[in-house]
Amino acid sequence: MTEKPVTVGQSKDDVISSDPACPAYELNFCHALTKLAHEDPSLGLRFKERTIAARRPIWRARDQVEGVPAICQGWAVTSLTLSDGRRQILSILLPGDLIAGQLILQPVCPVSVEAVSDLHYRSFNRDAVITALRRHPALIDML
């Protein structure tokens, strides 16, 4: 897993247009938060970018997760392990999707998450995301 922290001090063009591979980038929550990081620095919105190889677990159910992650490039699946040991796939995640909406409110991942293809994601700091949602209620429509 590689990590590339991004700070608000970077050029707006460097960060805002850093995801040309995401076809839905202009329309999604990730883009809106990235844009807000520059338009309203008082929010303290910062993010880290990570890359995961295909077919690798990202988190297991009940893992502690730092931040609110959104997929930039690649595919992932969320799943639960059933009592008989089988795995139930709950959702397929594509670029622009939040990995788990519950992570906005709590740091515990409710599901297991695995990269299907090589995956690149951005993880925003949780407290700043909550503040952004309070100050900019239109963001809720993007969830």
Short mmCIF file of N, CA, C and O in Angstrom, two decimals:
data_model
loop_
_atom_site.label_atom_id
_atom_site.label_comp_id
_atom_site.label_asym_id
_atom_site.label_seq_id
_atom_site.Cartn_x
_atom_site.Cartn_y
_atom_site.Cartn_z
N MET A 1 0.85 -1.16 0.00
CA MET A 1 0.00 0.00 0.00
C MET A 1 0.90 1.23 0.00
O MET A 1 1.80 1.34 0.80
N THR A 2 0.65 2.16 -0.93
CA THR A 2 1.40 3.40 -0.94
C THR A 2 0.50 4.52 -0.48
O THR A 2 -0.71 4.47 -0.64
N GLU A 3 1.10 5.54 0.08
CA GLU A 3 0.33 6.64 0.64
C GLU A 3 0.94 7.95 0.20
O GLU A 3 2.15 8.12 0.22
N LYS A 4 0.09 8.87 -0.25
CA LYS A 4 0.54 10.18 -0.68
C LYS A 4 -0.30 11.24 0.02
O LYS A 4 -1.42 11.52 -0.39
N PRO A 5 0.19 11.81 1.14
CA PRO A 5 -0.58 12.84 1.81
C PRO A 5 -0.67 14.09 0.96
O PRO A 5 0.27 14.43 0.25
N VAL A 6 -1.79 14.74 0.99
CA VAL A 6 -2.00 15.97 0.24
C VAL A 6 -2.40 17.04 1.23
O VAL A 6 -3.27 16.82 2.06
N THR A 7 -1.78 18.18 1.15
CA THR A 7 -2.11 19.25 2.07
C THR A 7 -2.78 20.39 1.32
O THR A 7 -2.66 20.51 0.11
N VAL A 8 -3.47 21.21 2.07
CA VAL A 8 -4.18 22.32 1.48
C VAL A 8 -3.22 23.31 0.84
O VAL A 8 -3.58 24.06 -0.03
N GLY A 9 -1.95 23.29 1.22
CA GLY A 9 -0.98 24.22 0.67
C GLY A 9 -0.62 23.97 -0.79
O GLY A 9 0.04 24.78 -1.41
N GLN A 10 -1.05 22.85 -1.35
CA GLN A 10 -0.74 22.58 -2.75
C GLN A 10 -1.56 23.48 -3.66
O GLN A 10 -2.58 24.02 -3.27
N SER A 11 -1.11 23.58 -4.89
CA SER A 11 -1.85 24.35 -5.89
C SER A 11 -3.23 23.76 -6.08
O SER A 11 -3.41 22.55 -6.12
N LYS A 12 -4.23 24.63 -6.20
CA LYS A 12 -5.61 24.17 -6.38
C LYS A 12 -5.72 23.28 -7.62
O LYS A 12 -6.36 22.25 -7.60
N ASP A 13 -5.04 23.66 -8.71
CA ASP A 13 -5.12 22.86 -9.93
C ASP A 13 -4.50 21.48 -9.75
O ASP A 13 -4.97 20.51 -10.30
N ASP A 14 -3.42 21.39 -8.95
CA ASP A 14 -2.78 20.10 -8.72
C ASP A 14 -3.74 19.12 -8.05
O ASP A 14 -3.76 17.95 -8.36
N VAL A 15 -4.52 19.60 -7.09
CA VAL A 15 -5.38 18.70 -6.32
C VAL A 15 -6.73 18.52 -6.98
O VAL A 15 -7.22 17.41 -7.13
N ILE A 16 -7.35 19.59 -7.44
CA ILE A 16 -8.70 19.50 -8.00
C ILE A 16 -8.71 18.61 -9.24
O ILE A 16 -9.62 17.83 -9.44
N SER A 17 -7.69 18.69 -10.07
CA SER A 17 -7.71 17.91 -11.31
C SER A 17 -6.85 16.67 -11.21
O SER A 17 -6.47 16.10 -12.20
N SER A 18 -6.57 16.20 -9.98
CA SER A 18 -5.65 15.08 -9.82
C SER A 18 -6.28 13.73 -10.10
O SER A 18 -5.63 12.73 -10.00
N ASP A 19 -7.55 13.69 -10.46
CA ASP A 19 -8.22 12.42 -10.67
C ASP A 19 -8.86 12.30 -12.05
O ASP A 19 -10.04 11.99 -12.17
N PRO A 20 -8.12 12.51 -13.13
CA PRO A 20 -8.74 12.44 -14.45
C PRO A 20 -9.23 11.04 -14.79
O PRO A 20 -10.09 10.88 -15.65
N ALA A 21 -8.74 10.00 -14.10
CA ALA A 21 -9.17 8.64 -14.40
C ALA A 21 -10.56 8.33 -13.86
O ALA A 21 -11.18 7.36 -14.26
N CYS A 22 -11.06 9.15 -12.94
CA CYS A 22 -12.38 8.92 -12.36
C CYS A 22 -13.42 9.61 -13.23
O CYS A 22 -13.51 10.83 -13.25
N PRO A 23 -14.22 8.85 -13.98
CA PRO A 23 -15.18 9.46 -14.91
C PRO A 23 -16.28 10.25 -14.20
O PRO A 23 -16.84 11.16 -14.78
N ALA A 24 -16.55 9.96 -12.95
CA ALA A 24 -17.63 10.64 -12.23
C ALA A 24 -17.08 11.70 -11.27
O ALA A 24 -17.82 12.23 -10.46
N TYR A 25 -15.80 12.02 -11.38
CA TYR A 25 -15.14 12.88 -10.40
C TYR A 25 -15.83 14.23 -10.23
O TYR A 25 -16.00 14.71 -9.12
N GLU A 26 -16.24 14.86 -11.31
CA GLU A 26 -16.87 16.18 -11.23
C GLU A 26 -18.20 16.14 -10.49
O GLU A 26 -18.67 17.16 -10.02
N LEU A 27 -18.84 14.99 -10.40
CA LEU A 27 -20.20 14.89 -9.86
C LEU A 27 -20.27 14.27 -8.47
O LEU A 27 -21.35 14.16 -7.92
N ASN A 28 -19.14 13.87 -7.92
CA ASN A 28 -19.24 13.07 -6.69
C ASN A 28 -18.78 13.78 -5.43
O ASN A 28 -18.24 14.89 -5.45
N PHE A 29 -19.02 13.13 -4.32
CA PHE A 29 -18.72 13.62 -2.98
C PHE A 29 -17.22 13.91 -2.82
O PHE A 29 -16.84 14.92 -2.23
N CYS A 30 -16.40 13.04 -3.35
CA CYS A 30 -14.94 13.20 -3.26
C CYS A 30 -14.51 14.52 -3.90
O CYS A 30 -13.75 15.29 -3.32
N HIS A 31 -15.00 14.79 -5.09
CA HIS A 31 -14.66 16.04 -5.78
C HIS A 31 -15.14 17.24 -4.98
O HIS A 31 -14.42 18.23 -4.81
N ALA A 32 -16.38 17.17 -4.49
CA ALA A 32 -16.93 18.29 -3.72
C ALA A 32 -16.08 18.57 -2.48
O ALA A 32 -15.81 19.73 -2.17
N LEU A 33 -15.65 17.53 -1.78
CA LEU A 33 -14.81 17.72 -0.59
C LEU A 33 -13.44 18.28 -0.97
O LEU A 33 -12.91 19.16 -0.27
N THR A 34 -12.86 17.79 -2.04
CA THR A 34 -11.56 18.28 -2.48
C THR A 34 -11.64 19.75 -2.84
O THR A 34 -10.78 20.55 -2.47
N LYS A 35 -12.70 20.12 -3.53
CA LYS A 35 -12.90 21.52 -3.92
C LYS A 35 -13.11 22.39 -2.68
O LYS A 35 -12.53 23.47 -2.56
N LEU A 36 -13.90 21.92 -1.73
CA LEU A 36 -14.14 22.66 -0.49
C LEU A 36 -12.87 22.86 0.32
O LEU A 36 -12.72 23.86 1.02
N ALA A 37 -11.95 21.90 0.25
CA ALA A 37 -10.69 22.01 0.98
C ALA A 37 -9.96 23.29 0.60
O ALA A 37 -9.26 23.89 1.42
N HIS A 38 -10.14 23.73 -0.64
CA HIS A 38 -9.47 24.93 -1.13
C HIS A 38 -10.34 26.18 -1.00
O HIS A 38 -9.83 27.26 -0.76
N GLU A 39 -11.62 26.01 -1.14
CA GLU A 39 -12.52 27.17 -1.07
C GLU A 39 -12.78 27.61 0.37
O GLU A 39 -13.05 28.77 0.62
N ASP A 40 -12.75 26.68 1.32
CA ASP A 40 -13.04 26.99 2.72
C ASP A 40 -11.98 26.33 3.61
O ASP A 40 -12.23 25.31 4.25
N PRO A 41 -10.78 26.92 3.66
CA PRO A 41 -9.70 26.32 4.46
C PRO A 41 -10.02 26.18 5.94
O PRO A 41 -9.42 25.36 6.63
N SER A 42 -11.00 26.95 6.44
CA SER A 42 -11.36 26.86 7.85
C SER A 42 -11.94 25.49 8.21
O SER A 42 -11.99 25.12 9.38
N LEU A 43 -12.37 24.71 7.20
CA LEU A 43 -12.90 23.37 7.46
C LEU A 43 -11.80 22.41 7.91
O LEU A 43 -12.07 21.43 8.60
N GLY A 44 -10.58 22.66 7.49
CA GLY A 44 -9.48 21.75 7.84
C GLY A 44 -9.56 20.43 7.09
O GLY A 44 -9.03 19.42 7.55
N LEU A 45 -10.20 20.42 5.92
CA LEU A 45 -10.32 19.18 5.13
C LEU A 45 -8.96 18.82 4.56
O LEU A 45 -8.37 19.57 3.80
N ARG A 46 -8.47 17.67 4.95
CA ARG A 46 -7.23 17.13 4.41
C ARG A 46 -7.50 15.67 4.05
O ARG A 46 -8.42 15.07 4.56
N PHE A 47 -6.68 15.14 3.18
CA PHE A 47 -6.87 13.75 2.80
C PHE A 47 -5.53 13.09 2.52
O PHE A 47 -4.53 13.76 2.29
N LYS A 48 -5.57 11.76 2.58
CA LYS A 48 -4.41 10.95 2.21
C LYS A 48 -4.87 10.08 1.05
O LYS A 48 -6.01 9.64 1.00
N GLU A 49 -3.96 9.82 0.14
CA GLU A 49 -4.26 8.94 -0.98
C GLU A 49 -3.48 7.65 -0.80
O GLU A 49 -2.34 7.66 -0.35
N ARG A 50 -4.14 6.54 -1.13
CA ARG A 50 -3.51 5.22 -1.00
C ARG A 50 -3.81 4.39 -2.24
O ARG A 50 -4.85 4.54 -2.86
N THR A 51 -2.89 3.48 -2.52
CA THR A 51 -3.07 2.55 -3.63
C THR A 51 -2.93 1.13 -3.08
O THR A 51 -2.01 0.85 -2.31
N ILE A 52 -3.86 0.26 -3.48
CA ILE A 52 -3.88 -1.13 -3.03
C ILE A 52 -3.84 -2.03 -4.26
O ILE A 52 -4.55 -1.78 -5.24
N ALA A 53 -3.08 -3.10 -4.20
CA ALA A 53 -3.01 -4.05 -5.31
C ALA A 53 -4.32 -4.85 -5.42
O ALA A 53 -5.03 -5.04 -4.43
N ALA A 54 -4.61 -5.31 -6.62
CA ALA A 54 -5.81 -6.11 -6.87
C ALA A 54 -5.84 -7.35 -5.98
O ALA A 54 -4.80 -7.91 -5.62
N ARG A 55 -7.06 -7.74 -5.61
CA ARG A 55 -7.32 -8.96 -4.84
C ARG A 55 -6.70 -8.95 -3.45
O ARG A 55 -6.39 -9.99 -2.89
N ARG A 56 -6.55 -7.77 -2.89
CA ARG A 56 -6.02 -7.63 -1.54
C ARG A 56 -7.09 -7.06 -0.62
O ARG A 56 -7.86 -6.19 -1.02
N PRO A 57 -7.15 -7.53 0.61
CA PRO A 57 -8.10 -6.94 1.56
C PRO A 57 -7.65 -5.53 1.93
O PRO A 57 -6.45 -5.26 2.04
N ILE A 58 -8.61 -4.66 2.09
CA ILE A 58 -8.33 -3.30 2.54
C ILE A 58 -8.64 -3.22 4.03
O ILE A 58 -7.81 -2.79 4.82
N TRP A 59 -9.85 -3.64 4.41
CA TRP A 59 -10.25 -3.72 5.82
C TRP A 59 -11.11 -4.95 6.02
O TRP A 59 -11.79 -5.41 5.11
N ARG A 60 -11.10 -5.45 7.21
CA ARG A 60 -12.01 -6.51 7.64
C ARG A 60 -13.12 -5.86 8.46
O ARG A 60 -12.93 -4.79 9.03
N ALA A 61 -14.26 -6.51 8.53
CA ALA A 61 -15.36 -6.00 9.35
C ALA A 61 -14.86 -5.78 10.77
O ALA A 61 -14.10 -6.59 11.30
N ARG A 62 -15.23 -4.67 11.34
CA ARG A 62 -14.89 -4.25 12.70
C ARG A 62 -13.48 -3.67 12.83
O ARG A 62 -13.03 -3.39 13.93
N ASP A 63 -12.77 -3.50 11.71
CA ASP A 63 -11.47 -2.81 11.77
C ASP A 63 -11.69 -1.33 12.02
O ASP A 63 -12.69 -0.75 11.58
N GLN A 64 -10.74 -0.72 12.71
CA GLN A 64 -10.74 0.73 12.90
C GLN A 64 -10.23 1.37 11.61
O GLN A 64 -9.21 0.93 11.07
N VAL A 65 -10.94 2.36 11.12
CA VAL A 65 -10.57 3.03 9.87
C VAL A 65 -10.34 4.51 10.15
O VAL A 65 -11.19 5.17 10.73
N GLU A 66 -9.20 4.98 9.72
CA GLU A 66 -8.89 6.39 9.87
C GLU A 66 -9.49 7.14 8.68
O GLU A 66 -9.16 6.87 7.54
N GLY A 67 -10.40 8.04 8.93
CA GLY A 67 -10.94 8.88 7.87
C GLY A 67 -12.16 8.31 7.18
O GLY A 67 -12.71 7.28 7.57
N VAL A 68 -12.57 9.04 6.14
CA VAL A 68 -13.74 8.68 5.32
C VAL A 68 -13.22 8.43 3.91
O VAL A 68 -12.90 9.37 3.18
N PRO A 69 -13.09 7.16 3.50
CA PRO A 69 -12.48 6.84 2.21
C PRO A 69 -13.47 6.84 1.03
O PRO A 69 -14.61 6.40 1.15
N ALA A 70 -12.97 7.35 -0.11
CA ALA A 70 -13.74 7.36 -1.36
C ALA A 70 -12.84 6.81 -2.46
O ALA A 70 -11.65 7.13 -2.53
N ILE A 71 -13.41 5.99 -3.33
CA ILE A 71 -12.63 5.36 -4.41
C ILE A 71 -12.38 6.36 -5.53
O ILE A 71 -13.31 7.02 -6.00
N CYS A 72 -11.13 6.44 -5.96
CA CYS A 72 -10.74 7.30 -7.07
C CYS A 72 -10.62 6.50 -8.37
O CYS A 72 -11.02 6.96 -9.43
N GLN A 73 -10.05 5.31 -8.27
CA GLN A 73 -9.80 4.50 -9.45
C GLN A 73 -9.80 3.03 -9.05
O GLN A 73 -9.28 2.66 -8.00
N GLY A 74 -10.41 2.19 -9.87
CA GLY A 74 -10.47 0.76 -9.61
C GLY A 74 -11.81 0.34 -9.04
O GLY A 74 -12.73 1.15 -8.90
N TRP A 75 -11.91 -0.95 -8.73
CA TRP A 75 -13.14 -1.54 -8.19
C TRP A 75 -12.84 -2.22 -6.88
O TRP A 75 -11.75 -2.73 -6.66
N ALA A 76 -13.86 -2.27 -6.00
CA ALA A 76 -13.75 -2.99 -4.74
C ALA A 76 -15.10 -3.63 -4.44
O ALA A 76 -16.11 -3.28 -5.07
N VAL A 77 -15.11 -4.56 -3.50
CA VAL A 77 -16.37 -5.14 -3.04
C VAL A 77 -16.42 -5.05 -1.53
O VAL A 77 -15.40 -5.07 -0.86
N THR A 78 -17.65 -4.92 -1.01
CA THR A 78 -17.86 -5.03 0.43
C THR A 78 -18.54 -6.37 0.66
O THR A 78 -19.35 -6.83 -0.16
N SER A 79 -18.22 -7.00 1.78
CA SER A 79 -18.80 -8.32 2.06
C SER A 79 -18.87 -8.57 3.56
O SER A 79 -18.24 -7.88 4.35
N LEU A 80 -19.66 -9.57 3.90
CA LEU A 80 -19.75 -10.08 5.27
C LEU A 80 -19.49 -11.57 5.24
O LEU A 80 -19.84 -12.25 4.26
N THR A 81 -18.90 -12.09 6.29
CA THR A 81 -18.71 -13.53 6.41
C THR A 81 -19.91 -14.08 7.18
O THR A 81 -20.22 -13.62 8.27
N LEU A 82 -20.58 -15.04 6.57
CA LEU A 82 -21.76 -15.64 7.19
C LEU A 82 -21.36 -16.64 8.28
O LEU A 82 -20.21 -17.07 8.34
N SER A 83 -22.31 -17.04 9.10
CA SER A 83 -22.02 -17.95 10.22
C SER A 83 -21.48 -19.30 9.75
O SER A 83 -20.74 -19.96 10.47
N ASP A 84 -21.81 -19.71 8.51
CA ASP A 84 -21.30 -20.99 8.00
C ASP A 84 -19.97 -20.83 7.26
O ASP A 84 -19.48 -21.76 6.63
N GLY A 85 -19.39 -19.61 7.31
CA GLY A 85 -18.08 -19.38 6.69
C GLY A 85 -18.13 -18.85 5.27
O GLY A 85 -17.10 -18.43 4.74
N ARG A 86 -19.29 -18.88 4.63
CA ARG A 86 -19.39 -18.35 3.27
C ARG A 86 -19.32 -16.82 3.31
O ARG A 86 -19.60 -16.21 4.32
N ARG A 87 -18.95 -16.24 2.18
CA ARG A 87 -18.86 -14.78 2.07
C ARG A 87 -20.03 -14.26 1.25
O ARG A 87 -20.31 -14.76 0.16
N GLN A 88 -20.73 -13.26 1.78
CA GLN A 88 -21.84 -12.62 1.07
C GLN A 88 -21.36 -11.26 0.59
O GLN A 88 -21.02 -10.39 1.38
N ILE A 89 -21.32 -11.07 -0.73
CA ILE A 89 -20.95 -9.77 -1.29
C ILE A 89 -22.16 -8.86 -1.17
O ILE A 89 -23.26 -9.20 -1.59
N LEU A 90 -21.94 -7.68 -0.58
CA LEU A 90 -23.01 -6.72 -0.35
C LEU A 90 -23.08 -5.64 -1.42
O LEU A 90 -24.16 -5.21 -1.80
N SER A 91 -21.92 -5.19 -1.87
CA SER A 91 -21.92 -4.14 -2.89
C SER A 91 -20.63 -4.15 -3.68
O SER A 91 -19.60 -4.64 -3.21
N ILE A 92 -20.73 -3.62 -4.89
CA ILE A 92 -19.58 -3.42 -5.75
C ILE A 92 -19.35 -1.91 -5.78
O ILE A 92 -20.27 -1.14 -6.04
N LEU A 93 -18.13 -1.51 -5.47
CA LEU A 93 -17.79 -0.09 -5.38
C LEU A 93 -16.99 0.33 -6.60
O LEU A 93 -16.04 -0.35 -6.99
N LEU A 94 -17.35 1.47 -7.17
CA LEU A 94 -16.71 2.02 -8.36
C LEU A 94 -16.15 3.40 -8.05
O LEU A 94 -16.45 3.98 -7.00
N PRO A 95 -15.37 3.98 -8.96
CA PRO A 95 -14.84 5.32 -8.71
C PRO A 95 -15.95 6.31 -8.36
O PRO A 95 -17.01 6.34 -8.99
N GLY A 96 -15.68 7.09 -7.32
CA GLY A 96 -16.65 8.08 -6.84
C GLY A 96 -17.44 7.60 -5.65
O GLY A 96 -18.04 8.40 -4.92
N ASP A 97 -17.47 6.29 -5.39
CA ASP A 97 -18.24 5.74 -4.27
C ASP A 97 -17.48 5.91 -2.95
O ASP A 97 -16.25 5.74 -2.90
N LEU A 98 -18.24 6.21 -1.89
CA LEU A 98 -17.68 6.12 -0.55
C LEU A 98 -17.58 4.64 -0.22
O LEU A 98 -18.47 3.86 -0.57
N ILE A 99 -16.53 4.24 0.46
CA ILE A 99 -16.36 2.82 0.77
C ILE A 99 -17.45 2.34 1.72
O ILE A 99 -18.00 1.27 1.54
N ALA A 100 -17.79 3.14 2.71
CA ALA A 100 -18.91 2.83 3.60
C ALA A 100 -19.40 4.14 4.22
O ALA A 100 -18.64 4.80 4.93
N GLY A 101 -20.62 4.51 3.94
CA GLY A 101 -21.18 5.75 4.44
C GLY A 101 -21.15 5.86 5.95
O GLY A 101 -21.01 6.95 6.51
N GLN A 102 -21.23 4.71 6.64
CA GLN A 102 -21.21 4.71 8.10
C GLN A 102 -19.91 5.28 8.65
O GLN A 102 -19.86 5.74 9.78
N LEU A 103 -18.84 5.23 7.85
CA LEU A 103 -17.54 5.71 8.32
C LEU A 103 -17.52 7.23 8.51
O LEU A 103 -16.59 7.76 9.11
N ILE A 104 -18.53 7.92 8.03
CA ILE A 104 -18.63 9.36 8.30
C ILE A 104 -18.87 9.57 9.79
O ILE A 104 -18.35 10.50 10.39
N LEU A 105 -19.65 8.69 10.40
CA LEU A 105 -20.05 8.87 11.79
C LEU A 105 -19.26 8.05 12.80
O LEU A 105 -19.26 8.36 13.98
N GLN A 106 -18.65 6.98 12.36
CA GLN A 106 -17.93 6.12 13.30
C GLN A 106 -16.68 5.56 12.65
O GLN A 106 -16.64 5.40 11.44
N PRO A 107 -15.65 5.25 13.44
CA PRO A 107 -14.39 4.77 12.87
C PRO A 107 -14.32 3.26 12.66
O PRO A 107 -13.28 2.75 12.27
N VAL A 108 -15.40 2.55 12.90
CA VAL A 108 -15.38 1.09 12.77
C VAL A 108 -16.04 0.69 11.46
O VAL A 108 -17.20 1.01 11.20
N CYS A 109 -15.29 -0.03 10.62
CA CYS A 109 -15.81 -0.47 9.34
C CYS A 109 -16.86 -1.56 9.56
O CYS A 109 -16.57 -2.58 10.18
N PRO A 110 -18.08 -1.38 9.04
CA PRO A 110 -19.14 -2.35 9.29
C PRO A 110 -19.03 -3.60 8.42
O PRO A 110 -19.70 -4.59 8.68
N VAL A 111 -18.19 -3.57 7.39
CA VAL A 111 -18.08 -4.67 6.43
C VAL A 111 -16.62 -4.90 6.08
O VAL A 111 -15.77 -4.06 6.36
N SER A 112 -16.34 -6.04 5.47
CA SER A 112 -15.00 -6.27 4.92
C SER A 112 -14.94 -5.62 3.54
O SER A 112 -15.94 -5.60 2.82
N VAL A 113 -13.77 -5.08 3.19
CA VAL A 113 -13.60 -4.41 1.90
C VAL A 113 -12.37 -5.00 1.23
O VAL A 113 -11.31 -5.13 1.86
N GLU A 114 -12.54 -5.40 -0.03
CA GLU A 114 -11.43 -6.00 -0.78
C GLU A 114 -11.32 -5.35 -2.15
O GLU A 114 -12.33 -5.08 -2.81
N ALA A 115 -10.08 -5.07 -2.57
CA ALA A 115 -9.85 -4.53 -3.91
C ALA A 115 -10.05 -5.64 -4.93
O ALA A 115 -9.51 -6.73 -4.79
N VAL A 116 -10.85 -5.37 -5.94
CA VAL A 116 -11.06 -6.33 -7.03
C VAL A 116 -9.99 -6.11 -8.09
O VAL A 116 -9.40 -7.05 -8.60
N SER A 117 -9.74 -4.84 -8.40
CA SER A 117 -8.67 -4.47 -9.33
C SER A 117 -7.69 -3.59 -8.55
O SER A 117 -7.92 -3.30 -7.38
N ASP A 118 -6.61 -3.16 -9.19
CA ASP A 118 -5.74 -2.20 -8.53
C ASP A 118 -6.62 -1.01 -8.15
O ASP A 118 -7.43 -0.54 -8.95
N LEU A 119 -6.48 -0.56 -6.92
CA LEU A 119 -7.40 0.43 -6.37
C LEU A 119 -6.65 1.63 -5.82
O LEU A 119 -5.63 1.48 -5.14
N HIS A 120 -7.15 2.80 -6.15
CA HIS A 120 -6.61 4.04 -5.60
C HIS A 120 -7.77 4.73 -4.89
O HIS A 120 -8.85 4.87 -5.46
N TYR A 121 -7.55 5.13 -3.62
CA TYR A 121 -8.61 5.82 -2.90
C TYR A 121 -8.05 6.98 -2.10
O TYR A 121 -6.85 7.08 -1.85
N ARG A 122 -8.94 7.88 -1.74
CA ARG A 122 -8.64 9.09 -0.99
C ARG A 122 -9.40 9.00 0.32
O ARG A 122 -10.59 8.71 0.33
N SER A 123 -8.74 9.28 1.45
CA SER A 123 -9.38 9.20 2.75
C SER A 123 -9.34 10.59 3.42
O SER A 123 -8.28 11.12 3.69
N PHE A 124 -10.52 11.15 3.65
CA PHE A 124 -10.67 12.48 4.25
C PHE A 124 -10.77 12.37 5.76
O PHE A 124 -11.35 11.41 6.28
N ASN A 125 -10.28 13.38 6.48
CA ASN A 125 -10.38 13.34 7.94
C ASN A 125 -11.85 13.50 8.36
O ASN A 125 -12.58 14.34 7.87
N ARG A 126 -12.27 12.61 9.24
CA ARG A 126 -13.68 12.45 9.63
C ARG A 126 -14.30 13.72 10.24
O ARG A 126 -15.38 14.13 9.86
N ASP A 127 -13.64 14.33 11.20
CA ASP A 127 -14.20 15.51 11.86
C ASP A 127 -14.45 16.63 10.88
O ASP A 127 -15.47 17.32 10.95
N ALA A 128 -13.54 16.83 9.94
CA ALA A 128 -13.71 17.89 8.94
C ALA A 128 -14.86 17.56 7.99
O ALA A 128 -15.57 18.46 7.55
N VAL A 129 -15.06 16.28 7.67
CA VAL A 129 -16.18 15.89 6.81
C VAL A 129 -17.51 16.21 7.51
O VAL A 129 -18.43 16.76 6.90
N ILE A 130 -17.59 15.91 8.79
CA ILE A 130 -18.82 16.20 9.55
C ILE A 130 -19.07 17.71 9.58
O ILE A 130 -20.19 18.17 9.35
N THR A 131 -18.02 18.48 9.80
CA THR A 131 -18.15 19.95 9.80
C THR A 131 -18.59 20.44 8.42
O THR A 131 -19.46 21.30 8.31
N ALA A 132 -18.01 19.89 7.36
CA ALA A 132 -18.39 20.28 6.00
C ALA A 132 -19.86 19.98 5.73
O ALA A 132 -20.57 20.79 5.11
N LEU A 133 -20.34 18.83 6.19
CA LEU A 133 -21.75 18.47 5.99
C LEU A 133 -22.68 19.44 6.74
O LEU A 133 -23.75 19.77 6.25
N ARG A 134 -22.25 19.88 7.91
CA ARG A 134 -23.07 20.83 8.67
C ARG A 134 -23.09 22.20 8.00
O ARG A 134 -24.13 22.84 7.93
N ARG A 135 -21.95 22.65 7.51
CA ARG A 135 -21.86 23.98 6.89
C ARG A 135 -22.39 24.02 5.46
O ARG A 135 -22.78 25.07 4.98
N HIS A 136 -22.33 22.89 4.78
CA HIS A 136 -22.73 22.83 3.37
C HIS A 136 -23.71 21.66 3.18
O HIS A 136 -23.34 20.61 2.66
N PRO A 137 -24.98 21.83 3.59
CA PRO A 137 -25.95 20.73 3.55
C PRO A 137 -26.18 20.15 2.15
O PRO A 137 -26.59 19.00 2.03
N ALA A 138 -25.86 20.88 1.10
CA ALA A 138 -26.04 20.35 -0.26
C ALA A 138 -25.14 19.12 -0.50
O ALA A 138 -25.46 18.29 -1.37
N LEU A 139 -24.09 18.95 0.30
CA LEU A 139 -23.22 17.78 0.16
C LEU A 139 -23.99 16.48 0.46
O LEU A 139 -23.64 15.43 -0.07
N ILE A 140 -25.00 16.56 1.30
CA ILE A 140 -25.75 15.37 1.68
C ILE A 140 -26.38 14.72 0.46
O ILE A 140 -26.45 13.49 0.36
N ASP A 141 -26.78 15.51 -0.54
CA ASP A 141 -27.36 14.96 -1.76
C ASP A 141 -26.38 14.12 -2.56
O ASP A 141 -26.77 13.31 -3.39
N MET A 142 -25.09 14.32 -2.33
CA MET A 142 -24.06 13.58 -3.08
C MET A 142 -23.72 12.24 -2.44
O MET A 142 -22.98 11.47 -3.02
N LEU A 143 -24.20 12.01 -1.23
CA LEU A 143 -23.87 10.74 -0.55
C LEU A 143 -24.60 9.57 -1.17
O LEU A 143 -25.64 9.65 -1.69
#
